Coordinates of C-alpha atoms and ligand atoms in Angstrom, one line a residue:
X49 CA -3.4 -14.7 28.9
X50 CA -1.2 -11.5 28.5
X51 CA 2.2 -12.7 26.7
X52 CA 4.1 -10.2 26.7
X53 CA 5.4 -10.1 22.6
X54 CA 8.6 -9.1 22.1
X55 CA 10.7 -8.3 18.7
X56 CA 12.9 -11.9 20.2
X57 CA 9.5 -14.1 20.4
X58 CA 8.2 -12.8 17.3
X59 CA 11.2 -13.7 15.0
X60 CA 11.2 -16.8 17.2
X61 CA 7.9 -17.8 15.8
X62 CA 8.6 -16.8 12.3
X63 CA 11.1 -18.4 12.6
X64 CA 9.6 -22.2 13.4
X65 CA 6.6 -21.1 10.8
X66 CA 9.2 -21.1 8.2
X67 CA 11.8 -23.6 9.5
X68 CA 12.4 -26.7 6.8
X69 CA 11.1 -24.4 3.8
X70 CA 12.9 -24.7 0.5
X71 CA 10.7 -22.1 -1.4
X72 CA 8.3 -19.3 -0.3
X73 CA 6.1 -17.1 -2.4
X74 CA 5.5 -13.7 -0.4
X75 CA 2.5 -11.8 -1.6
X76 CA 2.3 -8.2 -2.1
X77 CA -1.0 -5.8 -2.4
X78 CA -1.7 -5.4 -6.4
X79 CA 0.3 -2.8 -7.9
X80 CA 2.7 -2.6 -5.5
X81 CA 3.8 0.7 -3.4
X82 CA 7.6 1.3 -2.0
X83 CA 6.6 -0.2 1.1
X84 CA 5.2 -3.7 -0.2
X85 CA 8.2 -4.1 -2.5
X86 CA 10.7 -3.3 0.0
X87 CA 9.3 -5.0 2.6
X88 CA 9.0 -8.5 0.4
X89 CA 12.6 -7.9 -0.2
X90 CA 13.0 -7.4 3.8
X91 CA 11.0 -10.8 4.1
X92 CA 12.9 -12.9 1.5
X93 CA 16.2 -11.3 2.7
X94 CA 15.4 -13.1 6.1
X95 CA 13.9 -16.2 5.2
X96 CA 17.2 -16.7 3.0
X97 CA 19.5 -16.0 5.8
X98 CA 17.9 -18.4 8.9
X99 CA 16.9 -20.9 6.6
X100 CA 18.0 -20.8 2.9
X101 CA 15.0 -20.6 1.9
X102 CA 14.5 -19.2 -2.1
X103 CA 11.5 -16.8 -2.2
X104 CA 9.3 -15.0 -5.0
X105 CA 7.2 -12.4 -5.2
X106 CA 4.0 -11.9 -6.7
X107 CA 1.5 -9.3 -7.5
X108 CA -1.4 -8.8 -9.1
X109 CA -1.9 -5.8 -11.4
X110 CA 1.1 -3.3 -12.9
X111 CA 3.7 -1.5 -11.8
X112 CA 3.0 1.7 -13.5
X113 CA 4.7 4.5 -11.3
X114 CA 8.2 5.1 -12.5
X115 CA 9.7 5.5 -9.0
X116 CA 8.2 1.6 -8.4
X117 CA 9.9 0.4 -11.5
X118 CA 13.2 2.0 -10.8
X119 CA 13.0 0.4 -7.3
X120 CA 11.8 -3.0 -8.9
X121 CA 14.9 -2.7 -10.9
X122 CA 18.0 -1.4 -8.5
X123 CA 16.6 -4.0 -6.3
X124 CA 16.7 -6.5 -8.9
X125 CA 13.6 -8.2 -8.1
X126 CA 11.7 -9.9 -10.9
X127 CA 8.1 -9.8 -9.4
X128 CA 5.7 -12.5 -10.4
X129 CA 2.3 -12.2 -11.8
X130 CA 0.3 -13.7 -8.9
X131 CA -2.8 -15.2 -11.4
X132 CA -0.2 -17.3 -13.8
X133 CA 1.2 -19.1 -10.2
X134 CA 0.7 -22.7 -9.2
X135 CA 0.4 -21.7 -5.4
X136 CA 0.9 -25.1 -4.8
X137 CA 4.4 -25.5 -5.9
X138 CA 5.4 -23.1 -2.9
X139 CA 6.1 -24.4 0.5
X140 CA 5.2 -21.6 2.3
X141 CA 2.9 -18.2 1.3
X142 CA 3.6 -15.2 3.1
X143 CA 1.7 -12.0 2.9
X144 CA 3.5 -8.7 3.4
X145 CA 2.1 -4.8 3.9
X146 CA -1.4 -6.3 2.7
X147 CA -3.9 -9.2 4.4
X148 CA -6.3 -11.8 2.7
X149 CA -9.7 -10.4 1.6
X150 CA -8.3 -6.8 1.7
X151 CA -9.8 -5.0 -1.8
X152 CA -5.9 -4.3 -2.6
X153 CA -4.7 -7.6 -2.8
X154 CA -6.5 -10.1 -5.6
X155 CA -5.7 -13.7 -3.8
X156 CA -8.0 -15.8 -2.7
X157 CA -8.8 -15.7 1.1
X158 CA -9.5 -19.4 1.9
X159 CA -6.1 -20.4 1.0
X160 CA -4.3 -20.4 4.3
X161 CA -1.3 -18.1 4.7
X162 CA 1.8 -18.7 6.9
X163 CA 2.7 -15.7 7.6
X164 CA 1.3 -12.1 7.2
X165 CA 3.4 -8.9 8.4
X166 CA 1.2 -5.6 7.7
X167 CA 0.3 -2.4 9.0
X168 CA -3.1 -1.7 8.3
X169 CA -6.1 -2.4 10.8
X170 CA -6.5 -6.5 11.4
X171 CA -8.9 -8.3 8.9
X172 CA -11.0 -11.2 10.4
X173 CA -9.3 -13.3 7.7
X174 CA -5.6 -13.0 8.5
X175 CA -6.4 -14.5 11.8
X176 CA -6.3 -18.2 10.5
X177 CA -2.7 -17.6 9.3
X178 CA -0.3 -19.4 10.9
X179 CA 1.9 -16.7 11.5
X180 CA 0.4 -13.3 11.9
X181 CA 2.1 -9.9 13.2
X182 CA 0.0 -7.1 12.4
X183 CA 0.6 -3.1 14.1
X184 CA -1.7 -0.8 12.7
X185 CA -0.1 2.0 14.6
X186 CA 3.2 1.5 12.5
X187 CA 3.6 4.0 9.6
X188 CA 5.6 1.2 7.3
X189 CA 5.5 -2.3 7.2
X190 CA 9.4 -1.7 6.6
X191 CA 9.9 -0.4 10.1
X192 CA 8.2 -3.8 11.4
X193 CA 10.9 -5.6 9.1
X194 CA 13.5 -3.6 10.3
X195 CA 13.0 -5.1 13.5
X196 CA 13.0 -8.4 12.5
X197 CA 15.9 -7.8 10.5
X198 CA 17.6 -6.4 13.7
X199 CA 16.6 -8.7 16.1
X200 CA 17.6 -11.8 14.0
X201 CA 21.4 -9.5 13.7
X202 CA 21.4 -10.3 9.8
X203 CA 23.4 -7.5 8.0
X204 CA 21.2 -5.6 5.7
X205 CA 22.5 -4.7 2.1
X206 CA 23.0 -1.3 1.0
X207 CA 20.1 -1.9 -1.8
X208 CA 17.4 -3.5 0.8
X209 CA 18.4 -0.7 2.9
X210 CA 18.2 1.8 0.5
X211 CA 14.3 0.1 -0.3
X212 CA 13.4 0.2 2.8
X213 CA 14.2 4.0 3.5
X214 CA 12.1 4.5 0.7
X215 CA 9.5 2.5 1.9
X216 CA 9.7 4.5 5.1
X217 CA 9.5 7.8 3.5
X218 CA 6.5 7.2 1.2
X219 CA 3.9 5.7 3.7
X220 CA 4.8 8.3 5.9
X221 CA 5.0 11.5 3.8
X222 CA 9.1 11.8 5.0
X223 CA 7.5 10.8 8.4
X224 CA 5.2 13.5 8.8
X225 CA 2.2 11.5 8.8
X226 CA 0.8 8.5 10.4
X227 CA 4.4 7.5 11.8
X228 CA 5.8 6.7 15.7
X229 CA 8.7 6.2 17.3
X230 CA 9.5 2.5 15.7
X231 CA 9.1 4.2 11.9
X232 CA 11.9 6.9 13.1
X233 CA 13.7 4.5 14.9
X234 CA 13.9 2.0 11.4
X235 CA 14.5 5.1 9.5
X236 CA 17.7 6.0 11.6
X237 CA 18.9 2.7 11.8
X238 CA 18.6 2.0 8.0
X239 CA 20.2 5.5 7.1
X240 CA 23.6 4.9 7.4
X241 CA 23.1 1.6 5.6
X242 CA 21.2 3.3 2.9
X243 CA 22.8 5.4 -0.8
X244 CA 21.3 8.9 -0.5
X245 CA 22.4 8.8 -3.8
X246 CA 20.6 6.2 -5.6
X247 CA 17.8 6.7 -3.5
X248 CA 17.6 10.4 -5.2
X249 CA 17.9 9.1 -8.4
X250 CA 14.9 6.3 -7.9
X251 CA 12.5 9.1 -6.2
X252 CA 13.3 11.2 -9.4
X253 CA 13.0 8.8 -12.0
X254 CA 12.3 9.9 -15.4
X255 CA 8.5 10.2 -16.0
X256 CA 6.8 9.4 -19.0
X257 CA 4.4 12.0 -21.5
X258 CA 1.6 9.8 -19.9
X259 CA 2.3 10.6 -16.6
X260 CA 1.7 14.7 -17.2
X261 CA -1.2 13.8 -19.6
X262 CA -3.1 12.2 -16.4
X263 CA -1.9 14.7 -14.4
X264 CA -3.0 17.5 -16.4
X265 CA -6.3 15.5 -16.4
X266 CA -6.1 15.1 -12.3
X267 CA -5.5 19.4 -12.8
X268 CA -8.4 20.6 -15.0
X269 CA -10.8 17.9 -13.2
X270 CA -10.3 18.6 -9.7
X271 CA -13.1 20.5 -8.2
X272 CA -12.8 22.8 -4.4
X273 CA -15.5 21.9 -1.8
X274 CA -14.9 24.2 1.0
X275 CA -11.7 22.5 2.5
X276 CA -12.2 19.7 0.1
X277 CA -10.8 18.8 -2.9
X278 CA -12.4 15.9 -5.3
X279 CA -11.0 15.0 -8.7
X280 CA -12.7 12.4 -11.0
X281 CA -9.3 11.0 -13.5
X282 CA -11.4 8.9 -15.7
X283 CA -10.3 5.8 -17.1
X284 CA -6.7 4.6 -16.5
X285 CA -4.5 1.6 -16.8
X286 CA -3.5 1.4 -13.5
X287 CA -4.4 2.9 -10.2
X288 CA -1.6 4.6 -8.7
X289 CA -2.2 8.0 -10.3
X290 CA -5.4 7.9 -8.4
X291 CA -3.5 8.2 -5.4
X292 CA -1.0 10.4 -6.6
X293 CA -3.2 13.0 -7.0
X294 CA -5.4 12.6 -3.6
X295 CA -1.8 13.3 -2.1
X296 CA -1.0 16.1 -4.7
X297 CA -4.0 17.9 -4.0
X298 CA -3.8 17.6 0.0
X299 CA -1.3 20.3 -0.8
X300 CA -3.6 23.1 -1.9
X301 CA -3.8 25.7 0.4
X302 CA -6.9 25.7 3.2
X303 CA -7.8 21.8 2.0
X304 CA -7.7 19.3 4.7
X305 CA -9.6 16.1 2.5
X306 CA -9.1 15.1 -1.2
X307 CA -10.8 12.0 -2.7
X308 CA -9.4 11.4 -6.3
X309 CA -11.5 8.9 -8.6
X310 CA -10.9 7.1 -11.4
X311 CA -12.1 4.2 -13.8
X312 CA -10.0 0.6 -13.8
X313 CA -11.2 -2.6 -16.2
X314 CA -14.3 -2.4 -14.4
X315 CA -13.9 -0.5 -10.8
X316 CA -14.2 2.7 -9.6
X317 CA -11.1 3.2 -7.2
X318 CA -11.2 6.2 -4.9
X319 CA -8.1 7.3 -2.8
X320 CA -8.7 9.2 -0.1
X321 CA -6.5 11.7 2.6
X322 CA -6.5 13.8 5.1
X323 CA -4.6 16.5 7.4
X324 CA -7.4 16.3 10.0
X325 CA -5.8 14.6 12.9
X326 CA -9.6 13.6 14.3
X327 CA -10.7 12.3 10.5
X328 CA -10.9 8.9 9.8
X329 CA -10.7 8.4 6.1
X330 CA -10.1 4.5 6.5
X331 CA -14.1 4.4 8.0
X332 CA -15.5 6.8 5.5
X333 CA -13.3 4.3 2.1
X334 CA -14.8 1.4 3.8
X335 CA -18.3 2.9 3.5
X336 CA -18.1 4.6 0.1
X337 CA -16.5 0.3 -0.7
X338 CA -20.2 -0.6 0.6
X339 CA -21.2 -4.3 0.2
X340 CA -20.5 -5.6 -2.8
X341 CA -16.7 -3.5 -2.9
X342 CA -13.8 -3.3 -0.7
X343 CA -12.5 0.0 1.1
X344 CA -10.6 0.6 4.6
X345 CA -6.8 2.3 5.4
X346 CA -5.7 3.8 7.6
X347 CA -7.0 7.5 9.5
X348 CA -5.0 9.6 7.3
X349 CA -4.7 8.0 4.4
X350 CA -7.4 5.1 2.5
X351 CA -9.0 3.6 -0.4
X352 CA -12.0 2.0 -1.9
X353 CA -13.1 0.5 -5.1
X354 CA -16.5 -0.4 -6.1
X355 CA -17.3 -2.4 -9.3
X356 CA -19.3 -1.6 -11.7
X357 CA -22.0 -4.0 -12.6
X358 CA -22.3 -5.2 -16.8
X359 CA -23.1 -3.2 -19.4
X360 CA -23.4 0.7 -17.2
X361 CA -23.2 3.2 -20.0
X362 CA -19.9 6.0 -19.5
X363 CA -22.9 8.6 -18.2
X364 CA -24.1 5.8 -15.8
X365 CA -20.9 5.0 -14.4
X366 CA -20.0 9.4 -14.0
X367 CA -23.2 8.8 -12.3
X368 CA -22.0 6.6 -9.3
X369 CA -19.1 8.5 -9.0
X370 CA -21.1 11.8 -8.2
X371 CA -23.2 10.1 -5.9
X372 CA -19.7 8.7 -4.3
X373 CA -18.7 12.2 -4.1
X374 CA -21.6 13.7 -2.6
X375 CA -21.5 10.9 -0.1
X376 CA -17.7 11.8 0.3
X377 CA -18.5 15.3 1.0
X378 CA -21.6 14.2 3.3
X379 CA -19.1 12.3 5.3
X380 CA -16.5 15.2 5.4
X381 CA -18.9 18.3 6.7
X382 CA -21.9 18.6 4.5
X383 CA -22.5 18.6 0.9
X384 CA -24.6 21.8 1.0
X385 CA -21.3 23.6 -0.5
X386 CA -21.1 24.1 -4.2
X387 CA -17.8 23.2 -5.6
X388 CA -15.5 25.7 -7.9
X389 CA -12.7 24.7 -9.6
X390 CA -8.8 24.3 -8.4
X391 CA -7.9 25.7 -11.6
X392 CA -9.6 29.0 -12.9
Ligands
MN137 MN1 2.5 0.2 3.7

């Protein structure tokens, strides 16, 4: 039963899945991170060389991180609002750096996929797709592109490139965390494809008065548990500053766990990380998700949302989020600790 997979079958197969396609939409996680919207870009780049087929990709939610925008844009990739799209006018529906029924990607799990490429822990659902390559143990879904990319010989273009190294970087902390050989491997090859340049100028893209309001908020909130840090943001448009800050606060001296909170039209989204080589936030975000929300990720790094039922009052809702904390903290090494804040 053993096949032995290799990066030559694999593009093989994708290959067939998405031979005689005209169009393809390629579906990224909802508010999409470097990795997602360099990896749809690595996706359509292929699927445009071997076959000529014309892709789009869709999200749902906002892009609300500036760094995400100014990769959106030196990319030149219009995304798509996934909930205004006939799915039927595509001829193919591809899934990249997210899987069906994952609580980070709003699209419908019955509809069948051809192809999903990720790198977070398999989901019973992404099994019926017709094409599936999933590695949890990859850092970036880019690196798996990268070898497809490769494999297939296709020339990359300075801007994918340049996406992809940044794709690279952020999932993996600069490849310091949750990375292997492949991710360096991608990173190295990609490199000298890459502008160091522009690729400085997207990671320091000019942030908007918001952006230090809700970090000022992330500041005064965030409360020291031990070696923990927890920080409730409130409400927000979007959540990416949610996770932001749970990677901001890692930072603090002595902290090895931070779980950062906050309010979006109607869900609590928590971001979780951790140092702790033997911690498994994905377990403990897919918990705190319970029943009737979503949570996983991977050991380092995770996330959960949880939704809150009609009609709960502000208090009610700072209620569940302190009993999402104390059950954080349970999970973590106790919640017997009294917590002080960051900030004096
Ligand atoms: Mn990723």
């Amino acid at each position: 039963m053993a096949r032995r997979v290799t990066p030559v079958t694999r593009l093989a197969r994708l290959w067939s899945v998405l031979a005689g396609a005209k169009t393809m939409l390629i579906v990224v996680q909802n508010n999409p991170d470097p990795d997602a919207i360099a990896a749809a870009a690595a996706l359509r780049e292929i699927a445009k060389q071997i076959h000529g087929t014309a892709c789009s990709v869709a999200h749902a939610g906002v892009v609300g991180r500036a760094e995400n925008k100014a990769l959106l844009d030196y990319l030149r990739l219009n995304t798509r609002e996934l909930e205004t799209l006939d799915l039927e006018r595509f001829e193919r529906i591809g899934m990249v750096d997210a899987q069906p029924g994952a609580g980070n990607v709003n699209f419908d799990p019955s509809v069948r996929l051809d192809v999903v490429i990720d790198h977070h822990p398999i989901r019973r659902e992404t099994r019926s797709a017709r094409f599936t390559d999933v590695r949890s143990r990859y850092g970036a879904t880019c690196s798996m592109l990268y070898e497809y990319l490769s494999t297939a010989q296709i020339e990359i273009p300075t801007r994918l490139a340049t996406a992809m190294i940044y794709g690279i970087r952020s999932d993996t902390q600069d490849l310091g965390r949750e990375s292997t050989k492949a991710d360096v491997e991608a990173y190295l090859g990609l490199y000298p494809l890459a502008n160091a340049r522009v690729l400085g100028r997207i990671v320091s893209a000019p942030l908007p008065n918001s952006y230090f309001s809700k970090l000022r908020v992330a500041l005064d909130q965030a409360m020291v548990y031990g070696n923990r840090i927890v920080s409730d943001l409130g409400e927000l448009d979007s959540p990416e500053m949610v996770a932001e800050a749970a990677d901001l606060l890692l930072r603090a001296e002595d902290v090895s766990w931070t779980m950062c909170s906050g309010v979006i039209e109607g869900w609590i989204h928590l971001s979780l990380r951790t140092t702790d080589r033997d911690g498994n936030a994905g377990r403990i975000a897919r918990n705190l998700g319970g029943r009737r929300g979503f949570g996983g990720g991977h050991g380092a790094l995770a996330a959960s949302q949880i939704p809150i039922p009609n009609g709960r009052t502000k208090r009610e809702v700072k209620n569940m989020i302190k009993s999402l904390t104390r059950r954080f903290l349970k999970a973590t090494g106790g919640d017997k600790v009294s917590g002080s804040p960051l900030c004096g």
